[in-house]
PDB file of C-alpha atoms in Angstrom:
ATOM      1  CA  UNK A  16     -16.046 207.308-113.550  1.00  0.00           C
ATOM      2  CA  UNK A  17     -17.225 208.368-116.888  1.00  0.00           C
ATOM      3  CA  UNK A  18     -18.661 206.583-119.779  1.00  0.00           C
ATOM      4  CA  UNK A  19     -15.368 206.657-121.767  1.00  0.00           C
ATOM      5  CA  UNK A  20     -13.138 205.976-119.043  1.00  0.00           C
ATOM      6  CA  UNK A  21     -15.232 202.477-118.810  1.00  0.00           C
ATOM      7  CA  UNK A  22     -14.629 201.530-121.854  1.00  0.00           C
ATOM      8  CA  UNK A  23     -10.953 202.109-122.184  1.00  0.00           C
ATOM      9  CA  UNK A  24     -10.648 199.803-119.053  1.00  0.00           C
ATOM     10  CA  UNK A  25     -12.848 197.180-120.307  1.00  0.00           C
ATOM     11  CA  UNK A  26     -10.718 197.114-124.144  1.00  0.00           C
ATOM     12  CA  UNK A  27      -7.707 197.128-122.245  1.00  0.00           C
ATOM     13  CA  UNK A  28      -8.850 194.352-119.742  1.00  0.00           C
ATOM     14  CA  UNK A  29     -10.232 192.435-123.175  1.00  0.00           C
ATOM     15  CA  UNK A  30      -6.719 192.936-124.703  1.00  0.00           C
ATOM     16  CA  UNK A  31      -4.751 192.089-121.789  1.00  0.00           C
ATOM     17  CA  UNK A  32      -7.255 188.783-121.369  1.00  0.00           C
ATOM     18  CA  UNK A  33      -6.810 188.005-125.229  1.00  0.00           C
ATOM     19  CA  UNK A  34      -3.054 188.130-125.076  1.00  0.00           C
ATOM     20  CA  UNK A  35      -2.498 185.933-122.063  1.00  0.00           C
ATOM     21  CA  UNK A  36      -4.359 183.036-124.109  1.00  0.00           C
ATOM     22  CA  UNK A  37      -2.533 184.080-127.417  1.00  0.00           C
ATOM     23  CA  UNK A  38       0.470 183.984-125.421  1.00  0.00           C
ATOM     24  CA  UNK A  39      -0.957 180.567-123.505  1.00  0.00           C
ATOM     25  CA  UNK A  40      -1.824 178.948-126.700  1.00  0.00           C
ATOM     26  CA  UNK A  41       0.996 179.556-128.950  1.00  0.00           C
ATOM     27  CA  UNK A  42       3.719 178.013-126.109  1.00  0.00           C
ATOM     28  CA  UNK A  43       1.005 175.155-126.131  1.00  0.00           C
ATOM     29  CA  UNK A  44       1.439 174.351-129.661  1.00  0.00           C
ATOM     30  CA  UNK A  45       5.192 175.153-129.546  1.00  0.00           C
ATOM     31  CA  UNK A  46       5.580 172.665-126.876  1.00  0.00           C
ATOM     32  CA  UNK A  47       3.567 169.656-128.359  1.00  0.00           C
ATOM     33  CA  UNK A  48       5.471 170.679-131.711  1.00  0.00           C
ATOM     34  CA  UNK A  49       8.442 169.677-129.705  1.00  0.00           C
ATOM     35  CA  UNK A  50       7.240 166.922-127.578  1.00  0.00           C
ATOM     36  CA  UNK A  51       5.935 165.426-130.505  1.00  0.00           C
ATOM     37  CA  UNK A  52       9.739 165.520-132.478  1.00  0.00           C
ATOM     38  CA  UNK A  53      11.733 164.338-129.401  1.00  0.00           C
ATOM     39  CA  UNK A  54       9.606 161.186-129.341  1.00  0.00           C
ATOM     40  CA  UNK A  55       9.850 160.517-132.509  1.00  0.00           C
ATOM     41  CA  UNK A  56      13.224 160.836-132.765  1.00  0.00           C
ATOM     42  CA  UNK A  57      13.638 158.903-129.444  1.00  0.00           C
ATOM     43  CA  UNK A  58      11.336 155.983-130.653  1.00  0.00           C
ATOM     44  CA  UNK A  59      13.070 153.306-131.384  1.00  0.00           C
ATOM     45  CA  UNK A  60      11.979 151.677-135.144  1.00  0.00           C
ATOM     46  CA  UNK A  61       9.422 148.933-135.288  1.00  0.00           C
ATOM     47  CA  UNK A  62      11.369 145.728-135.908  1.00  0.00           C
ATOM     48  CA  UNK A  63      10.800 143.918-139.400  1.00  0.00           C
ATOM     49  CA  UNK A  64       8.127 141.271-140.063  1.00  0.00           C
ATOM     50  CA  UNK A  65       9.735 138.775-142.043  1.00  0.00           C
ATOM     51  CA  UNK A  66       7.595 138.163-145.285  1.00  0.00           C
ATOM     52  CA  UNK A  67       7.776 134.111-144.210  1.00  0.00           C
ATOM     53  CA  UNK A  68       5.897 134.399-141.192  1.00  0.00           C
ATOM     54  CA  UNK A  69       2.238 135.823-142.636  1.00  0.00           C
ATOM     55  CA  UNK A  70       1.266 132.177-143.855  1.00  0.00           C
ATOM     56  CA  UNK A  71       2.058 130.660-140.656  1.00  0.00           C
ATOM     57  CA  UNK A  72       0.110 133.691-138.859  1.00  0.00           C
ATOM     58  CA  UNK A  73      -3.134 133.768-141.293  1.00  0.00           C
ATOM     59  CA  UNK A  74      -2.945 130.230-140.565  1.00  0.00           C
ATOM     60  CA  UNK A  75      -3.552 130.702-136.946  1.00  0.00           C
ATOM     61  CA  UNK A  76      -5.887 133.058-137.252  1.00  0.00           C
ATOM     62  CA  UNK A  77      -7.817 131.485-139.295  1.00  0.00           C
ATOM     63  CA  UNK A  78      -8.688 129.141-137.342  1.00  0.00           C
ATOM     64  CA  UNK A  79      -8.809 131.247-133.886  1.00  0.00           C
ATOM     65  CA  UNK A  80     -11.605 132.939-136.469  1.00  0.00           C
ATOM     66  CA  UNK A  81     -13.735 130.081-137.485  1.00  0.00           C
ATOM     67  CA  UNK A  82     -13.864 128.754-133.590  1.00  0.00           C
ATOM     68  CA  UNK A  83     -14.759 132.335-132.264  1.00  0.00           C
ATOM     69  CA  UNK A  84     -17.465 132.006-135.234  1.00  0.00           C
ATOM     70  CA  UNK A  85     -18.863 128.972-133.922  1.00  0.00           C
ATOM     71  CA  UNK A  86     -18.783 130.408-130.149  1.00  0.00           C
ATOM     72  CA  UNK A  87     -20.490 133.130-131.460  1.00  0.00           C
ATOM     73  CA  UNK A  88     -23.263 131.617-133.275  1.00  0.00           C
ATOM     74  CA  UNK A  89     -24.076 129.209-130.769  1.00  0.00           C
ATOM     75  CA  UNK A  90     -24.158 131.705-128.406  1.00  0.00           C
ATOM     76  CA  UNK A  91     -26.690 133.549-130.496  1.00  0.00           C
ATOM     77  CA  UNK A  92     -28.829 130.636-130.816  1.00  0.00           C
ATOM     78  CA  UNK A  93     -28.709 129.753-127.291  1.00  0.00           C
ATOM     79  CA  UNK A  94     -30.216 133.402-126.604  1.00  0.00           C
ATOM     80  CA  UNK A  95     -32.644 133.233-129.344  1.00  0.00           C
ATOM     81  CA  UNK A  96     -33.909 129.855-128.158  1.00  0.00           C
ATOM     82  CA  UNK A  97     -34.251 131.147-124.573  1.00  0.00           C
ATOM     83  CA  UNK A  98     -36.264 134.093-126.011  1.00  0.00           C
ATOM     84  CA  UNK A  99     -38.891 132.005-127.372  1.00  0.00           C
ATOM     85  CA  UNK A 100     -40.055 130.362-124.042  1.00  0.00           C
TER      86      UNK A 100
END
């Protein structure tokens, strides 16, 4: 085989490589295009918070956050005390 002959085998292996993941990738992006529109059209809507129900909510959370505050800091000085000895 010649020099030249080489070379037209390797561009045309290179261009037939090339287009297969052209071809790959652009049905990959078509499909999660689609995916992506069936699902949300098939989702169904998140239901409504009522405005009402925050101050009963922050409420609650409020104090779930000052006793995991006072877990956490007495964890904290349980380590640091156990550090020292």
């Amino acid at each position: 085989m010649q020099d030249t002959e080489l070379l037209h085998e390797g561009l045309a292996l290179m261009g037939l490589g090339m287009g297969f993941v052209f071809v790959f990738l652009t049905v990959l992006v078509i499909s999660v295009t689609l995916m992506s529109k069936l699902i949300g059209r098939f989702q169904p809507a998140p239901p409504a918070v009522p405005s009402g129900g925050k101050s009963v909510k922050s409420s609650a959370q409020n104090d779930q956050s000052e006793e995991v505050m006072a877990v956490i800091s007495a964890a904290v000085h349980r380590y640091r005390s156990s550090r020292r000895k």
